[in-house]
Short mmCIF file of C-alpha atoms in Angstrom, two decimals:
data_model
loop_
_atom_site.label_atom_id
_atom_site.label_comp_id
_atom_site.label_asym_id
_atom_site.label_seq_id
_atom_site.Cartn_x
_atom_site.Cartn_y
_atom_site.Cartn_z
CA MET Y 1 27.97 -102.52 -6.91
CA LYS Y 2 31.31 -102.90 -8.63
CA ARG Y 3 29.91 -101.24 -11.74
CA TYR Y 4 28.67 -98.15 -9.91
CA THR Y 5 32.00 -97.33 -8.28
CA PRO Y 6 33.92 -96.62 -11.53
CA ILE Y 7 30.96 -94.69 -12.94
CA LEU Y 8 30.67 -92.59 -9.78
CA ALA Y 9 34.42 -91.96 -9.78
CA GLY Y 10 34.24 -90.92 -13.44
CA LEU Y 11 31.39 -88.47 -12.73
CA LEU Y 12 33.28 -86.92 -9.81
CA LEU Y 13 36.39 -86.57 -11.95
CA ALA Y 14 34.39 -84.92 -14.73
CA ALA Y 15 32.72 -82.53 -12.25
CA THR Y 16 36.01 -81.42 -10.70
CA ALA Y 17 37.57 -80.99 -14.14
CA THR Y 18 34.65 -78.77 -15.17
CA LEU Y 19 34.86 -76.68 -12.00
CA SER Y 20 38.61 -76.24 -12.25
CA ALA Y 21 38.30 -75.22 -15.89
CA GLN Y 22 35.77 -72.54 -14.91
CA ALA Y 23 37.91 -71.24 -12.09
CA GLN Y 24 40.85 -70.68 -14.43
CA THR Y 25 38.99 -68.58 -16.98
CA LYS Y 26 40.13 -64.98 -16.95
CA LEU Y 27 37.55 -62.22 -16.65
CA PRO Y 28 37.85 -59.17 -18.91
CA PRO Y 29 39.25 -56.06 -17.18
CA ARG Y 30 36.73 -53.69 -15.66
CA ARG Y 31 35.94 -50.47 -17.45
CA PRO Y 32 36.89 -47.34 -15.57
CA VAL Y 33 33.81 -45.44 -14.38
CA GLN Y 34 33.64 -41.71 -13.75
CA PRO Y 35 32.80 -40.93 -10.09
CA ARG Y 36 29.47 -39.27 -9.49
CA ALA Y 37 29.51 -35.58 -8.78
CA LYS Y 38 28.65 -34.77 -5.17
CA ALA Y 39 26.49 -31.83 -4.22
CA ALA Y 40 28.80 -29.40 -2.51
CA ALA Y 41 27.57 -27.17 0.27
CA PRO Y 42 28.27 -23.48 -0.14
CA VAL Y 43 31.45 -22.23 1.49
CA GLY Y 44 30.88 -20.63 4.86
CA VAL Y 45 28.16 -20.96 7.44
CA THR Y 46 24.74 -21.90 6.13
CA MET Y 47 21.55 -21.94 8.12
CA LYS Y 48 18.15 -23.47 7.82
CA ASP Y 49 15.35 -21.56 6.14
CA GLY Y 50 13.91 -19.00 8.54
CA PHE Y 51 14.75 -15.77 10.34
CA LEU Y 52 17.81 -15.06 12.47
CA MET Y 53 18.68 -11.94 14.46
CA LYS Y 54 22.29 -11.17 13.65
CA GLU Y 55 24.16 -7.96 14.48
CA GLY Y 56 20.90 -6.10 15.13
CA LYS Y 57 19.38 -7.08 11.77
CA VAL Y 58 16.81 -9.73 10.96
CA MET Y 59 18.31 -12.05 8.34
CA MET Y 60 15.91 -14.13 6.24
CA THR Y 61 17.06 -17.37 4.59
CA ARG Y 62 14.99 -19.05 1.90
CA ASP Y 63 16.28 -21.69 -0.51
CA ALA Y 64 19.87 -21.13 0.68
CA HIS Y 65 19.72 -17.38 -0.06
CA THR Y 66 20.23 -15.12 2.96
CA GLU Y 67 19.43 -11.44 2.94
CA ALA Y 68 18.35 -8.76 5.39
CA LEU Y 69 14.59 -8.51 5.95
CA THR Y 70 13.29 -5.23 4.51
CA SER Y 71 9.53 -5.53 4.91
CA GLU Y 72 7.01 -7.23 7.17
CA THR Y 73 6.63 -10.92 6.40
CA ALA Y 74 3.65 -13.13 7.30
CA LEU Y 75 4.21 -16.82 7.97
CA VAL Y 76 1.97 -19.83 7.35
CA ASN Y 77 0.54 -19.92 10.89
CA GLY Y 78 -0.30 -16.17 10.91
CA THR Y 79 2.85 -14.98 12.68
CA LYS Y 80 4.29 -11.69 11.39
CA VAL Y 81 7.98 -10.81 11.48
CA MET Y 82 9.04 -7.14 11.26
CA PRO Y 83 12.45 -5.92 10.02
CA ASP Y 84 13.28 -4.50 13.48
CA GLY Y 85 12.93 -7.95 15.09
CA THR Y 86 9.41 -7.58 16.48
CA VAL Y 87 7.39 -10.75 16.11
CA THR Y 88 3.59 -10.75 16.35
CA LEU Y 89 2.32 -14.26 17.00
CA ALA Y 90 -0.94 -15.61 15.60
CA ASN Y 91 -2.70 -15.17 18.97
CA GLY Y 92 -1.76 -11.46 19.06
CA THR Y 93 1.12 -11.52 21.54
CA THR Y 94 4.34 -9.80 20.57
CA ALA Y 95 7.94 -10.78 21.20
CA MET Y 96 11.30 -9.30 20.28
CA LEU Y 97 14.04 -11.32 18.60
CA LYS Y 98 17.33 -11.01 20.47
CA GLU Y 99 20.83 -11.63 19.10
CA GLY Y 100 21.13 -15.28 17.99
CA ASP Y 101 17.38 -16.04 18.19
CA TYR Y 102 15.95 -18.06 15.31
CA MET Y 103 12.40 -18.41 13.96
CA SER Y 104 11.49 -21.07 11.40
CA LEU Y 105 9.21 -20.41 8.44
CA THR Y 106 6.47 -22.32 10.27
CA GLY Y 107 6.59 -19.87 13.20
CA ARG Y 108 8.55 -21.84 15.78
CA MET Y 109 10.96 -19.68 17.76
CA THR Y 110 14.25 -20.97 19.17
CA THR Y 111 16.19 -18.67 21.47
CA LYS Y 112 19.95 -18.59 21.86
CA ALA Y 113 19.58 -20.00 25.40
CA MET Y 114 17.52 -22.93 24.10
CA LYS Y 115 20.22 -23.72 21.51
CA ALA Y 116 22.94 -23.62 24.18
CA GLU Y 117 20.92 -25.96 26.40
CA GLN Y 118 20.36 -28.40 23.52
CA ASP Y 119 24.08 -28.34 22.71
CA SER Y 120 25.02 -29.05 26.32
CA LEU Y 121 22.52 -31.93 26.52
CA LEU Y 122 23.89 -33.32 23.25
CA GLN Y 123 27.44 -33.18 24.59
CA LEU Y 124 26.31 -34.86 27.80
CA ALA Y 125 24.64 -37.68 25.84
CA LYS Y 126 27.74 -38.05 23.66
CA ASN Y 127 29.97 -38.45 26.72
CA GLY Y 128 27.75 -41.20 28.13
CA GLY Y 129 26.35 -39.00 30.91
CA LYS Y 130 29.76 -38.05 32.27
CA VAL Y 131 30.50 -34.41 32.86
CA LYS Y 132 34.01 -33.25 32.05
CA MET Y 133 35.15 -30.65 34.52
CA LYS Y 134 38.46 -28.89 34.73
CA LYS Y 135 40.53 -29.58 37.81
CA LYS Y 136 41.02 -26.66 40.13
CA VAL Y 137 44.53 -25.29 40.23
CA LYS Y 138 45.77 -24.53 43.74
#
């Protein structure tokens, strides 16, 4: 037993000396790296691909390019959109786009009232279900 104690102490001393020697080695400085370029969104308001009634004109956006609709356009589901804002659905019914109404390229229509309702529900969920109301001034 007396023989193992000095050997064990010697091994522990050698292990700590090795670890301390490794901890004191200096790493080479890091090379500077160029930051990656980020995709920048175009300046101004952008909208999803689809049709939007704006200032009495039907605006069509495809691949981030927005322009006024000049001719009748047929969608994937059979819906047709006219430049005056008339929409003929696949089942034959017609509807008129009003100011702020949006129709996706798949034929789903979202009215301005629906957007306002979604925004108010989102705000309500964000506030934890609490409604913020202004106090009445007497």
